[in-house]
PDB file of C-alpha atoms and ligand atoms in Angstrom:
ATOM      1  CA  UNK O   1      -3.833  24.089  -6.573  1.00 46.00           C
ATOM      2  CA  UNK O   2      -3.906  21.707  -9.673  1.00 51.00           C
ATOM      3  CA  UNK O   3      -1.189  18.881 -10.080  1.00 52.00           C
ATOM      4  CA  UNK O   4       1.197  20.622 -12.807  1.00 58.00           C
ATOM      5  CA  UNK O   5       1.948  17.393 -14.038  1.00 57.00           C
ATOM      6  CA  UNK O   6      -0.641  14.437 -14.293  1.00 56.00           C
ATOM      7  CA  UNK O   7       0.026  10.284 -14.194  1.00 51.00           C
ATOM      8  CA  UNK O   8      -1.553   8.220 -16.578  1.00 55.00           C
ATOM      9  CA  UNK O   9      -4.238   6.056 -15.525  1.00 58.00           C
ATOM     10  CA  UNK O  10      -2.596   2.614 -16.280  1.00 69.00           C
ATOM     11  CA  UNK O  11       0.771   2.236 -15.309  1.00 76.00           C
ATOM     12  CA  UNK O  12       1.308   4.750 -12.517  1.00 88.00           C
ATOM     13  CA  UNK O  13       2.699   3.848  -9.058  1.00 93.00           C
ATOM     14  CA  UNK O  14       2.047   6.888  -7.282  1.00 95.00           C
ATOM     15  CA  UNK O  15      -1.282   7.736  -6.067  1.00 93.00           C
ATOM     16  CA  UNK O  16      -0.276  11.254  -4.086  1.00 93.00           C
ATOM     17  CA  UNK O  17       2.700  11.914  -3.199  1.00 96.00           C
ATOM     18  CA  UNK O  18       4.142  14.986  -4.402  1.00 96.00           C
ATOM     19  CA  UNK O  19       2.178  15.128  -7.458  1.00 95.00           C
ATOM     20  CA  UNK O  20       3.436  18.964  -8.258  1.00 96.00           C
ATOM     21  CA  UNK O  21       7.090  17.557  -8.240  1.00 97.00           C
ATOM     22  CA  UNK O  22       8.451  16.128 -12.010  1.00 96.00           C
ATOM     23  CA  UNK O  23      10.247  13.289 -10.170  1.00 96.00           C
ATOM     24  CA  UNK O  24      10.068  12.779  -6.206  1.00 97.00           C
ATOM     25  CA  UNK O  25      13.706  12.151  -5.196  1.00 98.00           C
ATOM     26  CA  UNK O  26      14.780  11.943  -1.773  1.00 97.00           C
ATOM     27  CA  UNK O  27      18.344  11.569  -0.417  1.00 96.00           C
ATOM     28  CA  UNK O  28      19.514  10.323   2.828  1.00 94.00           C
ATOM     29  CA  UNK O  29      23.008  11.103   4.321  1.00 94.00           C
ATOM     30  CA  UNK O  30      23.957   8.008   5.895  1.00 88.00           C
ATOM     31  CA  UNK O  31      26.175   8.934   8.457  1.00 90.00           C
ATOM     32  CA  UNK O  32      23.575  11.528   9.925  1.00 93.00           C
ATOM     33  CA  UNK O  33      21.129   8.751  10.842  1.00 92.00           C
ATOM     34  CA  UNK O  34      20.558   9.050  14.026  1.00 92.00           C
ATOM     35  CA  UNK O  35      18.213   5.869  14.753  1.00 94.00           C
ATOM     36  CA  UNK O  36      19.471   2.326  14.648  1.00 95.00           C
ATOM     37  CA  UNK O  37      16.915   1.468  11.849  1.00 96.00           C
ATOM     38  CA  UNK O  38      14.698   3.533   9.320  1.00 96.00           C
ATOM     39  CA  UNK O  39      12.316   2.385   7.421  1.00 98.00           C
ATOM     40  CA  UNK O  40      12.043   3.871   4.036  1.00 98.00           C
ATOM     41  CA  UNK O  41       8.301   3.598   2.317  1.00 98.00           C
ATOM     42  CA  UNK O  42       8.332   1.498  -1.057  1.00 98.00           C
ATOM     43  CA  UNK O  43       4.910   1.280  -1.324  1.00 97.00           C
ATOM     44  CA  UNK O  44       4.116   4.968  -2.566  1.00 97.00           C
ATOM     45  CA  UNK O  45       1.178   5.152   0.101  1.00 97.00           C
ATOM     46  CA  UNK O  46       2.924   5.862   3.274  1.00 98.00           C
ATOM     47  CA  UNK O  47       1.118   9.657   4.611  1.00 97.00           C
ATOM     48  CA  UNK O  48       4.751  10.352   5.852  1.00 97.00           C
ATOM     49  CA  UNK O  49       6.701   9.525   2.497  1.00 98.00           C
ATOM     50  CA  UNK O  50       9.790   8.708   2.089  1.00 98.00           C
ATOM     51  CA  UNK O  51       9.326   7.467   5.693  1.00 97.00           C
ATOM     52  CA  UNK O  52       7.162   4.064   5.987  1.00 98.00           C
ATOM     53  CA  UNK O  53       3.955   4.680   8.310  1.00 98.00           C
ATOM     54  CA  UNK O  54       2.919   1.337   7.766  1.00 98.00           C
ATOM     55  CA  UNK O  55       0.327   2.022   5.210  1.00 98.00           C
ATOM     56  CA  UNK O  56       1.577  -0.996   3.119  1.00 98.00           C
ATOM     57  CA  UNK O  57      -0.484  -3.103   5.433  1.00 98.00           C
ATOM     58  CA  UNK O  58      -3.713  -1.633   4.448  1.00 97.00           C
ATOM     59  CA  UNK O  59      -2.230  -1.981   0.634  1.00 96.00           C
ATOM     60  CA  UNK O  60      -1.050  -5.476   0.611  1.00 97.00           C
ATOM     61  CA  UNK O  61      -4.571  -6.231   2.064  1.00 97.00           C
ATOM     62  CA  UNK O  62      -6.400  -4.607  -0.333  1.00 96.00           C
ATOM     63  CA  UNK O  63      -4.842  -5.294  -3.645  1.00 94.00           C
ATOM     64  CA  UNK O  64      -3.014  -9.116  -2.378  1.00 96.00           C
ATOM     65  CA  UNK O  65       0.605  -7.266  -3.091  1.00 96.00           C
ATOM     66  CA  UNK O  66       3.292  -7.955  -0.822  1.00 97.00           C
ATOM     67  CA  UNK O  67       5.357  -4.753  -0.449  1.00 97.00           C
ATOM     68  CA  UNK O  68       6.735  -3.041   2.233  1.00 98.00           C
ATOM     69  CA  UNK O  69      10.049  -1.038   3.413  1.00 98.00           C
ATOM     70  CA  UNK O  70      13.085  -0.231   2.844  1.00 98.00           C
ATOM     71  CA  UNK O  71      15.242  -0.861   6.039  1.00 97.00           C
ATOM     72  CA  UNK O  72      18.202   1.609   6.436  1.00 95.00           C
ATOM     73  CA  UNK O  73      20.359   0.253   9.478  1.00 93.00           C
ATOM     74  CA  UNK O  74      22.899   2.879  11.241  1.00 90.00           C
TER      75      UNK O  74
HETATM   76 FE1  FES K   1       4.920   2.243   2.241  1.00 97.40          FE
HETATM   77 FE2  FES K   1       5.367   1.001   4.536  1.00 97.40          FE
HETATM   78  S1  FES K   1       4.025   2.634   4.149  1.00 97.40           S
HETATM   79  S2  FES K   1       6.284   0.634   2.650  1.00 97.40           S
END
């Protein structure tokens, strides 16, 4: 089904996550982590956002940007 809301060409960060959603907010409970470390995608390419899958590899490499995770320790 079509994107109900669209990103601008220039300027936009997101390529596909969530496109149908006005904002994509995620919220984490701390105390119900249950691994000693998380690692939370910054990158906006991860195929299991808001979790990193390690997909800012393949971006850093193409584009010569150096992001990567967020790392949530228990
Ligand atoms: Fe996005 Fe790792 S996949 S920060």
């Amino acid at each position: 089904s079509a994107a109900a809301f669209t990103v601008r060409a220039e300027g936009g960060i997101n390529p596909d996550v969530r496109k149908n959603e006005e904002k994509v907010v995620d919220s984490v409970v701390a105390s119900e982590l249950t691994k000693p470390l998380t690692a939370y995608c910054r990158c906006w390419r991860s195929g299991t956002f808001p979790l990193c899958d390690g997909s800012h590899v393949k971006h850093n490499k193409a584009t010569g940007d150096n992001v990567g995770p967020l790392l949530v320790k228990k």
